Short mmCIF file of C-alpha atoms in Angstrom, two decimals:
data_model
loop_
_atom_site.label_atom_id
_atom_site.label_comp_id
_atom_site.label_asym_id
_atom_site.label_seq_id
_atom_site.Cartn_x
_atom_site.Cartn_y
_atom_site.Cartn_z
CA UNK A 1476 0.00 0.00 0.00
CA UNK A 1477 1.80 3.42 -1.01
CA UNK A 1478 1.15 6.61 1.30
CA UNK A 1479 -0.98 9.02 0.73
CA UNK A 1480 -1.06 12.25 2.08
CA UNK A 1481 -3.20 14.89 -0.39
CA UNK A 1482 -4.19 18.81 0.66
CA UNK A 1483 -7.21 20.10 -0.66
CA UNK A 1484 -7.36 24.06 -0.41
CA UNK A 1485 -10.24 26.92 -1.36
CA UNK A 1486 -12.58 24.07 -3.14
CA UNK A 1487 -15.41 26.23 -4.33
CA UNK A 1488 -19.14 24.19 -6.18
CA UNK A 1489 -21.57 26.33 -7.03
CA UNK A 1490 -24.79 24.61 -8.73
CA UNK A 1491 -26.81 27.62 -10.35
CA UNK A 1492 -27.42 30.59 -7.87
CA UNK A 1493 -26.33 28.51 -5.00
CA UNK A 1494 -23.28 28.16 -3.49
CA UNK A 1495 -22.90 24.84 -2.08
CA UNK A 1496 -18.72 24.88 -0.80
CA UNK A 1497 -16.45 27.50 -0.29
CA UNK A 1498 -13.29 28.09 0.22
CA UNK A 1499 -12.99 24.36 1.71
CA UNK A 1500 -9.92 22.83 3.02
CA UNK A 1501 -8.98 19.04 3.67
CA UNK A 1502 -6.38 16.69 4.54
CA UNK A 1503 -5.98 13.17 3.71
CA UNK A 1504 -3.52 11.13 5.14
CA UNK A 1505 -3.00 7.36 4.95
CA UNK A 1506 -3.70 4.77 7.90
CA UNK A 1507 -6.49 7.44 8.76
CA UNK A 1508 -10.22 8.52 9.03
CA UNK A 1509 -11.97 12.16 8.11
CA UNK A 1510 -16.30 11.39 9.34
CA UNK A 1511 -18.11 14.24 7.33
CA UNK A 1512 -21.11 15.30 9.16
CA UNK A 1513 -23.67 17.92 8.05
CA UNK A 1514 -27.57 18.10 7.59
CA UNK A 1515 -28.54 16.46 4.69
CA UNK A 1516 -28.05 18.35 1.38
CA UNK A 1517 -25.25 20.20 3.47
CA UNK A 1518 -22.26 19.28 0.20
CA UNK A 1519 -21.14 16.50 1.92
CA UNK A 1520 -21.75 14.04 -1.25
CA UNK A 1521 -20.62 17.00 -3.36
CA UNK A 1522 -17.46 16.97 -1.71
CA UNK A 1523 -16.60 13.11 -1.93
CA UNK A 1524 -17.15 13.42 -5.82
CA UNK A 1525 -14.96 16.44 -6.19
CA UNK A 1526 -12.12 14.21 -4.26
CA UNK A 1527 -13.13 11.25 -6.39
CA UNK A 1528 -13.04 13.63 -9.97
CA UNK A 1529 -16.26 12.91 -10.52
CA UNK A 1530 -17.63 16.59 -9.89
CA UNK A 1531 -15.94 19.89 -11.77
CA UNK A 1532 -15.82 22.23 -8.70
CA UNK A 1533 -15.16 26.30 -9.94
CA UNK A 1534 -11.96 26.15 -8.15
CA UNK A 1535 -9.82 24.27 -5.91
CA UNK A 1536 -6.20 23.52 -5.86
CA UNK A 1537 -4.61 19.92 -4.32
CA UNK A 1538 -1.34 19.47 -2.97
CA UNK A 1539 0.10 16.06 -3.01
CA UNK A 1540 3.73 17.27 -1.64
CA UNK A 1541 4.91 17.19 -5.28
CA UNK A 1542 3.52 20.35 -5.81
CA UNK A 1543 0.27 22.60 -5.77
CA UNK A 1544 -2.26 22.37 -8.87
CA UNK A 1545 -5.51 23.19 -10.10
CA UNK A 1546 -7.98 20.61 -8.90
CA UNK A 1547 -9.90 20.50 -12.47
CA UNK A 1548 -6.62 19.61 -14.16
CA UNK A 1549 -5.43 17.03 -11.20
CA UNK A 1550 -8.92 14.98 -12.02
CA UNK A 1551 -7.55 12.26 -14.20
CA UNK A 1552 -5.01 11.47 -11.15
CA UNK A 1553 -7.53 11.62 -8.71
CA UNK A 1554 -9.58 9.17 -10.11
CA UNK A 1555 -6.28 6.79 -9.95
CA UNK A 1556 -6.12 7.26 -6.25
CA UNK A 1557 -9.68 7.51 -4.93
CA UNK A 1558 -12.59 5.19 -5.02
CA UNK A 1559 -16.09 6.37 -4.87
CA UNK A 1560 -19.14 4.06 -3.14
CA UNK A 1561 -22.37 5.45 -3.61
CA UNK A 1562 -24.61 5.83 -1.20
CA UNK A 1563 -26.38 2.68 -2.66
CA UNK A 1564 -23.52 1.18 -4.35
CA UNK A 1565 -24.05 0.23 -8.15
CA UNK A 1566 -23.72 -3.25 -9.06
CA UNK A 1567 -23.02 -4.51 -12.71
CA UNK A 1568 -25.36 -7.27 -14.24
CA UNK A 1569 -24.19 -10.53 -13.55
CA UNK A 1570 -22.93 -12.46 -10.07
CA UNK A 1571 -20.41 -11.11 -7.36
CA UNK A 1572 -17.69 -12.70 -8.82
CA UNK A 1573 -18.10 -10.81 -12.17
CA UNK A 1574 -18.59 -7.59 -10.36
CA UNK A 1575 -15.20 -8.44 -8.31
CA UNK A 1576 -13.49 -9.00 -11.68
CA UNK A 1577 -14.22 -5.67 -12.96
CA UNK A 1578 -11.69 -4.22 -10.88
CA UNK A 1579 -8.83 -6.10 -11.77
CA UNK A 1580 -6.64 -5.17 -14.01
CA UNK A 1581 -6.62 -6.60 -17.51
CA UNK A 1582 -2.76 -7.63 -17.75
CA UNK A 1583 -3.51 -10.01 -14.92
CA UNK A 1584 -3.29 -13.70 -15.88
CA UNK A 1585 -6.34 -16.19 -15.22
CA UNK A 1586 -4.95 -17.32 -11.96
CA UNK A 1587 -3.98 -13.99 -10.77
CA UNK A 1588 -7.50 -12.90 -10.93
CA UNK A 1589 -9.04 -16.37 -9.71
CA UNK A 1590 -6.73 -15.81 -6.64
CA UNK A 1591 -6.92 -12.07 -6.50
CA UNK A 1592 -11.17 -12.42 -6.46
CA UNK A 1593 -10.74 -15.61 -3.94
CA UNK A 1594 -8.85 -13.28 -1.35
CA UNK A 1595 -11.44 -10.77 -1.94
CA UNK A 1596 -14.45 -12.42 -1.10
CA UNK A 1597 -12.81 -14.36 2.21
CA UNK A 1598 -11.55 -10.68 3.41
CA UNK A 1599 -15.02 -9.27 2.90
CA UNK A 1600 -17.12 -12.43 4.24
CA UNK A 1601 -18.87 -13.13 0.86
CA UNK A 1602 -18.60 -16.96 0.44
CA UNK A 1603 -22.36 -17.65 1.03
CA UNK A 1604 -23.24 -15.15 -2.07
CA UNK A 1605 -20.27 -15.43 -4.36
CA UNK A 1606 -22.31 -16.57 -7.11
CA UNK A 1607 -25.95 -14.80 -6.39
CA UNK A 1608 -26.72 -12.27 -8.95
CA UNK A 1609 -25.28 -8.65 -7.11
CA UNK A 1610 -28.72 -6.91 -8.69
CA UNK A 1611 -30.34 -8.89 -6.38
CA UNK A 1612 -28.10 -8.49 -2.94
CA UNK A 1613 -29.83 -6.72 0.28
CA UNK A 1614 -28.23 -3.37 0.76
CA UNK A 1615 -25.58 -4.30 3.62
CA UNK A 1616 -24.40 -7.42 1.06
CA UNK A 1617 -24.32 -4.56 -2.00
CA UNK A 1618 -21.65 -2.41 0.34
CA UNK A 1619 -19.98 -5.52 1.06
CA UNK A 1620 -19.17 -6.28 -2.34
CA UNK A 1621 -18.69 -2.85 -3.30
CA UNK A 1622 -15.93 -2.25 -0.53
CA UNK A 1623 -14.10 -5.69 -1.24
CA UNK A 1624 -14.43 -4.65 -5.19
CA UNK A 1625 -12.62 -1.12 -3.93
CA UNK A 1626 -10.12 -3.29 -2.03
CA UNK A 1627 -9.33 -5.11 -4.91
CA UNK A 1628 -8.31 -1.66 -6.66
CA UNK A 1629 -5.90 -0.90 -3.81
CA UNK A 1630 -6.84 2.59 -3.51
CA UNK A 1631 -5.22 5.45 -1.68
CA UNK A 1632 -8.45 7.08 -0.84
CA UNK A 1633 -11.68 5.64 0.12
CA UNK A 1634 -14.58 7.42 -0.36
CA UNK A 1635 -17.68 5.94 1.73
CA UNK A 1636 -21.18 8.44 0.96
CA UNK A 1637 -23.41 7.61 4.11
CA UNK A 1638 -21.91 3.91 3.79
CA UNK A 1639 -24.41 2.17 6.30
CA UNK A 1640 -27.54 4.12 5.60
CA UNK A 1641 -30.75 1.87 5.86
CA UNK A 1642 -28.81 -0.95 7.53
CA UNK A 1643 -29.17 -3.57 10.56
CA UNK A 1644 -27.04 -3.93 13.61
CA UNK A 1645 -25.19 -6.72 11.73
CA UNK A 1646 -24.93 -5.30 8.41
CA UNK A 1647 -23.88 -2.04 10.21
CA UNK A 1648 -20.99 -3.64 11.97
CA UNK A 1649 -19.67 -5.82 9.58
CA UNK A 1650 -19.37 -2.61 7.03
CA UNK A 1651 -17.80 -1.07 9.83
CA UNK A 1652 -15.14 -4.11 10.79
CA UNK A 1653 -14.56 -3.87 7.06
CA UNK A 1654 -13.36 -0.15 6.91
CA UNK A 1655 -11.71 -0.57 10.10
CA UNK A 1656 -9.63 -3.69 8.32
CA UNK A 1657 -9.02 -1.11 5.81
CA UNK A 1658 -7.78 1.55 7.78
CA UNK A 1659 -5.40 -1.04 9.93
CA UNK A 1660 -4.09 -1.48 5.87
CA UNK A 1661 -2.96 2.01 5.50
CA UNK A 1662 -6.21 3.21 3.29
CA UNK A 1663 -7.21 6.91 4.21
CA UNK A 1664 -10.77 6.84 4.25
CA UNK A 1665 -13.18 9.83 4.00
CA UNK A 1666 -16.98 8.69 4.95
CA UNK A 1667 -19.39 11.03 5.01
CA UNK A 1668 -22.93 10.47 7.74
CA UNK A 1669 -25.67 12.73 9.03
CA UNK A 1670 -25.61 10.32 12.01
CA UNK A 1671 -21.78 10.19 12.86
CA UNK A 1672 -22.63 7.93 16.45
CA UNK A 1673 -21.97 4.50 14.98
CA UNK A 1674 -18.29 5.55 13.64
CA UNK A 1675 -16.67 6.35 17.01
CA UNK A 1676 -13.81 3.63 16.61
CA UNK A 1677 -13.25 4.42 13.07
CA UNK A 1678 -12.84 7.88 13.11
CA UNK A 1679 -9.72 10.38 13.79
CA UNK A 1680 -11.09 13.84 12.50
CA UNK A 1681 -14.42 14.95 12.40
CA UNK A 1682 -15.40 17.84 10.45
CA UNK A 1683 -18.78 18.86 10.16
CA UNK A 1684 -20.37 20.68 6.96
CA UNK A 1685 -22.33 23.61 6.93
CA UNK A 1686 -23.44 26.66 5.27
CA UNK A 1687 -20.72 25.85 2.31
CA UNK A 1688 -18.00 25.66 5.16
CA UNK A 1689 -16.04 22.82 6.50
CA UNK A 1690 -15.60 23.24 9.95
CA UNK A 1691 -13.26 20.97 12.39
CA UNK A 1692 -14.63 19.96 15.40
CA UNK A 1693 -12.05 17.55 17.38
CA UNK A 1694 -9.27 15.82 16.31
CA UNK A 1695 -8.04 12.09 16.89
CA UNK A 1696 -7.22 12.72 20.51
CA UNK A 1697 -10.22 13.57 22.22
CA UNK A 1698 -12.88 12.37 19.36
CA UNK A 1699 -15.70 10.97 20.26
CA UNK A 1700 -18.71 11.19 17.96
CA UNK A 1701 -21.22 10.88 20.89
CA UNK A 1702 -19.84 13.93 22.14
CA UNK A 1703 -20.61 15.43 18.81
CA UNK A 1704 -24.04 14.60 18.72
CA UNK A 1705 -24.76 15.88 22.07
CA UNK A 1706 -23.16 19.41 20.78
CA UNK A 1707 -25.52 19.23 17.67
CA UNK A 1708 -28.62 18.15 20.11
CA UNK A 1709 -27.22 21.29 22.72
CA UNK A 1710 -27.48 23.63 19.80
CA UNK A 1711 -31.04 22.57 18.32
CA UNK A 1712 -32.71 22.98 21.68
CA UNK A 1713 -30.66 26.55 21.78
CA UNK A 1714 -31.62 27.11 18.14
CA UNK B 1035 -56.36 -26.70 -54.81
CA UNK B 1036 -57.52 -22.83 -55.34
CA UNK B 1037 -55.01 -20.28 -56.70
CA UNK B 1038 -54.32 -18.79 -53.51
CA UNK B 1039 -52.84 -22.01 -52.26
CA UNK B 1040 -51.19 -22.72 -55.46
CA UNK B 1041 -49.31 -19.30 -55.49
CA UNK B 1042 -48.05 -20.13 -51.84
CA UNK B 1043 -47.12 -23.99 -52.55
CA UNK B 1044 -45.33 -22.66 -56.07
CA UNK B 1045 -43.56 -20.00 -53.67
CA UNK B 1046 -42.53 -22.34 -51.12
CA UNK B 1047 -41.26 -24.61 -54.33
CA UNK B 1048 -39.10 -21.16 -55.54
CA UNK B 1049 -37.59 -20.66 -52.21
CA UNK B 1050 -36.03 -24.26 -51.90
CA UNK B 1051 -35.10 -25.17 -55.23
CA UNK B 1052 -32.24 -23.02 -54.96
CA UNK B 1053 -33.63 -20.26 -57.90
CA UNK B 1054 -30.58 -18.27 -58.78
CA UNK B 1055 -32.33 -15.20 -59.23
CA UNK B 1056 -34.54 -15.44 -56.51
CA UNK B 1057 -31.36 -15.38 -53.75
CA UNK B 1058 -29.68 -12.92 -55.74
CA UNK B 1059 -32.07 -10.45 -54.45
CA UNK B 1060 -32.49 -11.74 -51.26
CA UNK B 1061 -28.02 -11.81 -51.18
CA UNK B 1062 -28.89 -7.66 -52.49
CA UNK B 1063 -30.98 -7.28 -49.54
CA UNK B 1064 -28.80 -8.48 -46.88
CA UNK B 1065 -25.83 -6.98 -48.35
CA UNK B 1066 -27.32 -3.48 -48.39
CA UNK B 1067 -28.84 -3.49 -45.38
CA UNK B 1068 -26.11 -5.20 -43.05
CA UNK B 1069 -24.21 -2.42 -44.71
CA UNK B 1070 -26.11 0.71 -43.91
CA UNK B 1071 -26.66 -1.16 -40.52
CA UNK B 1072 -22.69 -1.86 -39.96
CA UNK B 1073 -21.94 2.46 -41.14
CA UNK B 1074 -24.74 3.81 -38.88
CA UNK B 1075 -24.59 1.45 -35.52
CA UNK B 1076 -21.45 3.19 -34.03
CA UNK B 1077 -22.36 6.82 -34.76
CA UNK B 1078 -25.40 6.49 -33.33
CA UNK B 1079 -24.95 5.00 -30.54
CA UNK B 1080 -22.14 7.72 -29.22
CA UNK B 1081 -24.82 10.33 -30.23
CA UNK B 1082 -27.28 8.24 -27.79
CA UNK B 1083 -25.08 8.18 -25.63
CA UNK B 1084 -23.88 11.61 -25.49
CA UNK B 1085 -27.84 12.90 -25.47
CA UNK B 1086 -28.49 10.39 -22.64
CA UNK B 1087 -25.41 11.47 -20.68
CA UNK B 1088 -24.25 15.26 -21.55
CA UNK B 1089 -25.80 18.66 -20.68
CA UNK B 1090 -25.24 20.88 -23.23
CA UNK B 1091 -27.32 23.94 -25.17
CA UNK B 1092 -29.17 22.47 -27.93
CA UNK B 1093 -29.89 19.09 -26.58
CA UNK B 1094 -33.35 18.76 -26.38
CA UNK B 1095 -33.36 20.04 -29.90
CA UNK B 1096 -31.32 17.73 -31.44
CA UNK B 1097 -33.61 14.50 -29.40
CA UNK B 1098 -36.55 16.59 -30.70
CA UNK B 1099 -35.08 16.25 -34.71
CA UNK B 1100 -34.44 12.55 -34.30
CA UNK B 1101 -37.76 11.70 -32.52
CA UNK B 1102 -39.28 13.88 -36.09
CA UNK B 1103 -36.97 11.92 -38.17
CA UNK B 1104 -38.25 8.55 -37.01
CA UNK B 1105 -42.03 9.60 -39.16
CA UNK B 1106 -40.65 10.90 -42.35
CA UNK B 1107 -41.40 8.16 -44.88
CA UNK B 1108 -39.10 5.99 -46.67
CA UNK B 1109 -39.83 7.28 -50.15
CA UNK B 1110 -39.13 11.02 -48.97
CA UNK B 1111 -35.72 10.15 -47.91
CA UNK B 1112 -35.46 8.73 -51.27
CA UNK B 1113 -36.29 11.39 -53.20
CA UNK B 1114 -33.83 13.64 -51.19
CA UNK B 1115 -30.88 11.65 -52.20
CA UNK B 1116 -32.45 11.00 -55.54
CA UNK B 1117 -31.97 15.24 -55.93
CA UNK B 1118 -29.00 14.89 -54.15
CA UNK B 1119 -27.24 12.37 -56.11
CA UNK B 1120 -29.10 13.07 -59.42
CA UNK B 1121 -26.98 14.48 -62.05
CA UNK B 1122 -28.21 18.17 -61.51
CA UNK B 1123 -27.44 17.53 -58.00
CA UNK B 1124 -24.81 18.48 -55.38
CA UNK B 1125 -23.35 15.19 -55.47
CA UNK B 1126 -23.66 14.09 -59.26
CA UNK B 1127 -20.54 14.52 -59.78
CA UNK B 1128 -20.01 11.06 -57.67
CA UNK B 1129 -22.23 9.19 -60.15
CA UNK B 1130 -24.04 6.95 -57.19
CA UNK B 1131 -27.37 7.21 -58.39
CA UNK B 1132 -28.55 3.85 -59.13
CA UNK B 1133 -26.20 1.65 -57.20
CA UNK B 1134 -25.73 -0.01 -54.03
CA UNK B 1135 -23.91 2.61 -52.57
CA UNK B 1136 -27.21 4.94 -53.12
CA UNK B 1137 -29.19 2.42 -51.58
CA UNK B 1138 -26.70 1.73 -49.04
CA UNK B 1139 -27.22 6.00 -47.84
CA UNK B 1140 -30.88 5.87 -48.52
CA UNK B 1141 -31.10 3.49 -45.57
CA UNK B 1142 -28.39 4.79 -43.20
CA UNK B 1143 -30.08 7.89 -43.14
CA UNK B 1144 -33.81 5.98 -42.86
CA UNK B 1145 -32.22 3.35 -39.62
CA UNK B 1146 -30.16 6.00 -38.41
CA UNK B 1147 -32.84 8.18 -36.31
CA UNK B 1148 -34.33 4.78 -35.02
CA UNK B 1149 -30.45 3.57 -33.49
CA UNK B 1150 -30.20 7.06 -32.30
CA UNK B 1151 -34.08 7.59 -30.34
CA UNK B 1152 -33.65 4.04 -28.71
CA UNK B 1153 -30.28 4.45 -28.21
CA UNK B 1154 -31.03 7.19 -26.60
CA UNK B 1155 -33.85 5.65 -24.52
CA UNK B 1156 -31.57 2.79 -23.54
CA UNK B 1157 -29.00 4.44 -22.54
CA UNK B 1158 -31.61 6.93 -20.22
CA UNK B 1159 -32.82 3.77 -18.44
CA UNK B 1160 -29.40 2.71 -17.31
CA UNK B 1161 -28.50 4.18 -13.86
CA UNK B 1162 -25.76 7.20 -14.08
CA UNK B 1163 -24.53 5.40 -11.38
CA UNK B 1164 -22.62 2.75 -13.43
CA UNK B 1165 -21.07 5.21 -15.78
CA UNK B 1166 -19.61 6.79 -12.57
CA UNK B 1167 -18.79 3.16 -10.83
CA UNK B 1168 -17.41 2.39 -13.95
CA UNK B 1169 -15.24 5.57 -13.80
CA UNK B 1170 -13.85 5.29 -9.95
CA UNK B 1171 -13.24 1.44 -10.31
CA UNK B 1172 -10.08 2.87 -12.74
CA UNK B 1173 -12.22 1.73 -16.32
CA UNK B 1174 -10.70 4.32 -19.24
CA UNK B 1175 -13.69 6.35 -21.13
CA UNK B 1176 -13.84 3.91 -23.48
CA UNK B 1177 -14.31 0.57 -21.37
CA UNK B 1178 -16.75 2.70 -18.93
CA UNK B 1179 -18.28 3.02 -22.51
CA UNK B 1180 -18.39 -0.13 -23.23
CA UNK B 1181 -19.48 -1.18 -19.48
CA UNK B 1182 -22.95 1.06 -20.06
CA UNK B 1183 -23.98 -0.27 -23.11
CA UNK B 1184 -23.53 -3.75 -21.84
CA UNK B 1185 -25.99 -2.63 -19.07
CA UNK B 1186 -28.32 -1.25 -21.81
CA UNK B 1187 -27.79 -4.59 -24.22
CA UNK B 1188 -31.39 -5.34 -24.64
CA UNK B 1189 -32.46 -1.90 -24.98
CA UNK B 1190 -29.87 -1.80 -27.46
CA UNK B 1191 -30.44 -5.09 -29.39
CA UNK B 1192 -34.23 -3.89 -29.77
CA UNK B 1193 -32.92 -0.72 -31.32
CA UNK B 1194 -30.64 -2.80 -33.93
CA UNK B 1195 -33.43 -4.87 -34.85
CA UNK B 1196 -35.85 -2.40 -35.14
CA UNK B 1197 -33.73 -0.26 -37.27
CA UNK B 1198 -32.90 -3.59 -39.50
CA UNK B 1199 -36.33 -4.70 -39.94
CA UNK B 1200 -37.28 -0.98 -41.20
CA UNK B 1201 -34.73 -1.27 -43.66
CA UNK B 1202 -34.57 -4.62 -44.51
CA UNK B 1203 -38.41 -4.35 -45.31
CA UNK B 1204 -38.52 -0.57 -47.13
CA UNK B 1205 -39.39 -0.01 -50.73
CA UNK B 1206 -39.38 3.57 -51.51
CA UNK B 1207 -35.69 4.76 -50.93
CA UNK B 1208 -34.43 1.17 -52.16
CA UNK B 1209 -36.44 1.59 -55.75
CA UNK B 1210 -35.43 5.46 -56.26
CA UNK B 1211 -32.04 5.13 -55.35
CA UNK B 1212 -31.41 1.71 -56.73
CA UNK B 1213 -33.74 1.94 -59.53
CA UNK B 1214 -34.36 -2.40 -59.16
CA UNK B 1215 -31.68 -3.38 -61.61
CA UNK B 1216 -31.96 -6.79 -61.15
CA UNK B 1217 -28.75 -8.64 -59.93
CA UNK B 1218 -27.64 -5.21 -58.54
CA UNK B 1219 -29.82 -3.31 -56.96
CA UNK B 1220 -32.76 -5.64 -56.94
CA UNK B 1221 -33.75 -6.16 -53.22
CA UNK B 1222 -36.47 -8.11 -51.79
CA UNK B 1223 -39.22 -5.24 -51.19
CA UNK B 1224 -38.60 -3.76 -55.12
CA UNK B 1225 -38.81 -7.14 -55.94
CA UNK B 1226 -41.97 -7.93 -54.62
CA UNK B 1227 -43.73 -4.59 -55.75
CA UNK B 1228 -42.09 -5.47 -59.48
CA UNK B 1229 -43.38 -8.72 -59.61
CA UNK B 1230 -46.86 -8.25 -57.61
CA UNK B 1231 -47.05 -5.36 -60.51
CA UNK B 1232 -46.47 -8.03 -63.22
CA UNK B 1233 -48.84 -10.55 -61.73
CA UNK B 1234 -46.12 -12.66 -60.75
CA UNK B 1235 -47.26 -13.20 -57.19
CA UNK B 1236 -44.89 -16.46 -56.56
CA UNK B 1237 -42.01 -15.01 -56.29
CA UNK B 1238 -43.62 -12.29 -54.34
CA UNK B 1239 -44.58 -14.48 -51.55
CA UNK B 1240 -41.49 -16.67 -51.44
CA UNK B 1241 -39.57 -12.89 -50.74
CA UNK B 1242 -42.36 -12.52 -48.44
CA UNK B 1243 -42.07 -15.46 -46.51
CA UNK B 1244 -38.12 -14.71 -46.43
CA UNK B 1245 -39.02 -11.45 -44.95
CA UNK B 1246 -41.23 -12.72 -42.38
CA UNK B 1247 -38.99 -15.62 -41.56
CA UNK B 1248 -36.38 -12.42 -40.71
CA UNK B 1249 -38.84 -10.79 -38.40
CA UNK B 1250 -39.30 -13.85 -36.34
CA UNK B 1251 -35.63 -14.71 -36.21
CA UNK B 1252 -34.99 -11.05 -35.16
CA UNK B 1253 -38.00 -11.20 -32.29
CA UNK B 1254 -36.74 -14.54 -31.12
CA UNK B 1255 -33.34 -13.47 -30.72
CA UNK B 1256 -34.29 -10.79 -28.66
CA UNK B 1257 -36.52 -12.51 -26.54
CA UNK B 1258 -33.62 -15.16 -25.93
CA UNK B 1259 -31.26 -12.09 -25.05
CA UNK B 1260 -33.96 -10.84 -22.57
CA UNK B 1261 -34.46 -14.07 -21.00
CA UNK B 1262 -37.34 -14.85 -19.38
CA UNK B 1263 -39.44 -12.17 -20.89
CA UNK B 1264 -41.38 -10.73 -18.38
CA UNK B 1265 -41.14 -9.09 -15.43
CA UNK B 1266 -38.42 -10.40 -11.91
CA UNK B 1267 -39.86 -11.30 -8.58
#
């Protein structure tokens, strides 16, 4: 796994009249986690796909310690480095296996992939539903297979939109032992929640989204997302 | 035996005694038509896709002209390229009138519209989430490309056969453009008007049955690429 360490600076989205980030900073570092809170429809998606180079922001600059460069022509690399899972991750037509394949990499040999795929679906639990058609999986199954098909990639960056949205206890903490597996691998993840509590031993830096602005709240040391949801409770009752 | 049944035995006779003439036209047909099929497919479908995918000024225009395209008869897009390629015409010079390669444009520009509205609609069914899967999971333009329309497939294959059984099947632009030279520009739908208009219905229904054999083999195939055919629990 290579290191990643990325700076975002003054990432700017306006869609129409309204702007929806400004002048937004981030930091990305392997090995750790950055929980995006916010109300819903606060940018937080928006902000995932502009790390992912799925989303043209109007401006924004990323430093990768090379150098600093416009965001809109650093895209291309971006996409080389991050993986994006929808908030319902897509699945392909056909079974998990094919939708595992699609991430490897054509030069691979037969038994590369048959080994490479194998490894995938024991790290991510998949055995019973290796060969069930993915259209067809529940939603915690569907992240499952989309995080082990990210895994497979080896990406720098993991981006996770609201990754355990609509879930169960079990499907929730499985997702969750998955990212934390990934984490323990040196992948920097950014996952973005409008209910942060259930990511208290994956997280290291919370920042929470609003108005356009990225604000940090606490850092790795004192962290703890029940905290933050009693400060977001404390100021709706004062609100 | 009454004549109607004789016409149909006689034509059944023509089709599988191997008549010369008879697959000559129905070789002219295929040829044509896979042709103007093979030129139009790829165009199209990167216009679908870009209409299904892009945001850009001018769009809904351009999905409005193909939707209009898709009623303008056979025989007017004829006698466009007829005044087009006609020696008075623009494109005289190129001395196409009369030949395949008239017949060959008369029905790109009659199945292109059709690849290019259910293209289109294909492509708008698929989720924009697999183009963008496609993307993060490292796939280049083209294989995210590629990825889509493999998601729209049937929606697709509908569209190709659609657009081949229009053209396969059309009379007007085929008998201005080709002018029914026989072993040349003879194709099965001149044919049968030529002969129906001589009296000569045997051969007319033996190109008829091949023609209706074609629609069945083009409706099966899609129903086996659908599957089951109706609806998933």
């Amino acid at each position: 796994m290579h290191s990643t360490h990325i700076y975002f600076s003054d990432i700017g989205i306006r869609f129409g009249h309204q702007q929806v980030l400004t002048d937004t900073e981030l930091e990305i570092i392997s090995g750790r986690c950055i929980l995006l809170c916010g109300k819903n429809g606060s940018g937080k998606t928006t902000l995932l796909r502009i790390i992912a180079g799925l989303e043209v922001p109007n401006t924004g600059f990323v430093n990768t310690g090379i150098g600093k460069y416009d965001l809109n022509k650093y895209r291309q690399q971006l996409r080389q480095t991050t993986v994006y899972l929808h908030q319902q991750p897509y699945m392909f037509d056909g079974d998990v296996v094919s939708n595992l394949n699609f991430s490897l990499n054509n030069k691979l040999t037969r038994k590369q992939r048959t080994d490479r795929i194998n490894s995938a679906i024991e790290w991510a639990g998949l055995q019973n539903i290796a060969n069930n058609s993915a259209k067809t999986l529940s939603g915690g199954e569907r992240q499952r297979v989309a995080i082990a098909r990210a895994w497979l990639r080896n990406p720098g960056v993991l981006l996770l939109d609201e990754p355990i949205t609509n879930m169960d206890q079990g499907s929730r903490s499985r997702t969750i032992e998955l990212l934390i597996n990934l984490k323990q691998q040196g992948v920097a993840l950014v996952v973005s929640s409008h209910d942060p509590v259930h990511f208290g031993a994956l997280t290291d830096t919370l920042l929470q989204i609003s108005e356009g602005r990225v604000h940090r709240f606490r850092t790795s040391d004192n962290v703890t997302p029940i905290h933050y949801r009693k400060h977001l409770n404390k100021n709706a009752k004062q609100t | 035996m009454d004549e109607s049944t004789s016409i149909t035995l006689d034509a059944i006779h023509l089709l599988f005694s191997g008549d010369a003439e008879l697959w000559k036209i129905i070789a002219v047909s295929f040829q044509v038509s896979s042709t103007a099929i093979l030129i139009s497919v790829p165009p199209a479908l990167a216009i679908a896709f870009i209409l299904a995918n892009a945001d850009f000024p001018g769009r809904r225009l351009l999905i409005s002209i193909f939707n209009t395209l898709l009623a303008v008869p056979a025989v007017v897009i004829g006698l466009t390229f007829y005044l087009l390629l006609s020696k008075q015409g623009p494109m005289g010079d190129w001395k196409l009138l009369f030949t395949q390669s008239a017949m060959i444009m008369g029905q790109t520009a009659l199945c292109f519209p059709i690849l290019v509205a259910m293209g289109h609609a294909a492509f708008q069914a698929v989720d924009k989430r697999a183009w963008e899967t496609a993307r993060t999971l490292g796939a280049s333009p083209s294989l995210a490309f590629y990825t889509v329309m493999k998601e729209a497939r049937f929606g697709l294959l509908a569209a190709l056969f659609a657009a081949y059984g229009r053209i396969i099947a059309e009379v007007g632009a085929s008998m201005m453009l080709g002018g029914n030279i026989l072993h040349y520009t003879r194709n099965i739908p001149t044919a049968i008007a030529l002969e129906t208009s001589k009296g000569e219905f045997s051969q007319g229904i033996a190109l008829g049955i091949v023609l209706i054999i074609l629609a069945f083999a083009l409706n099966t195939s899609l129903q086996y690429f659908q599957g089951k055919g109706h609806l998933s629990n």
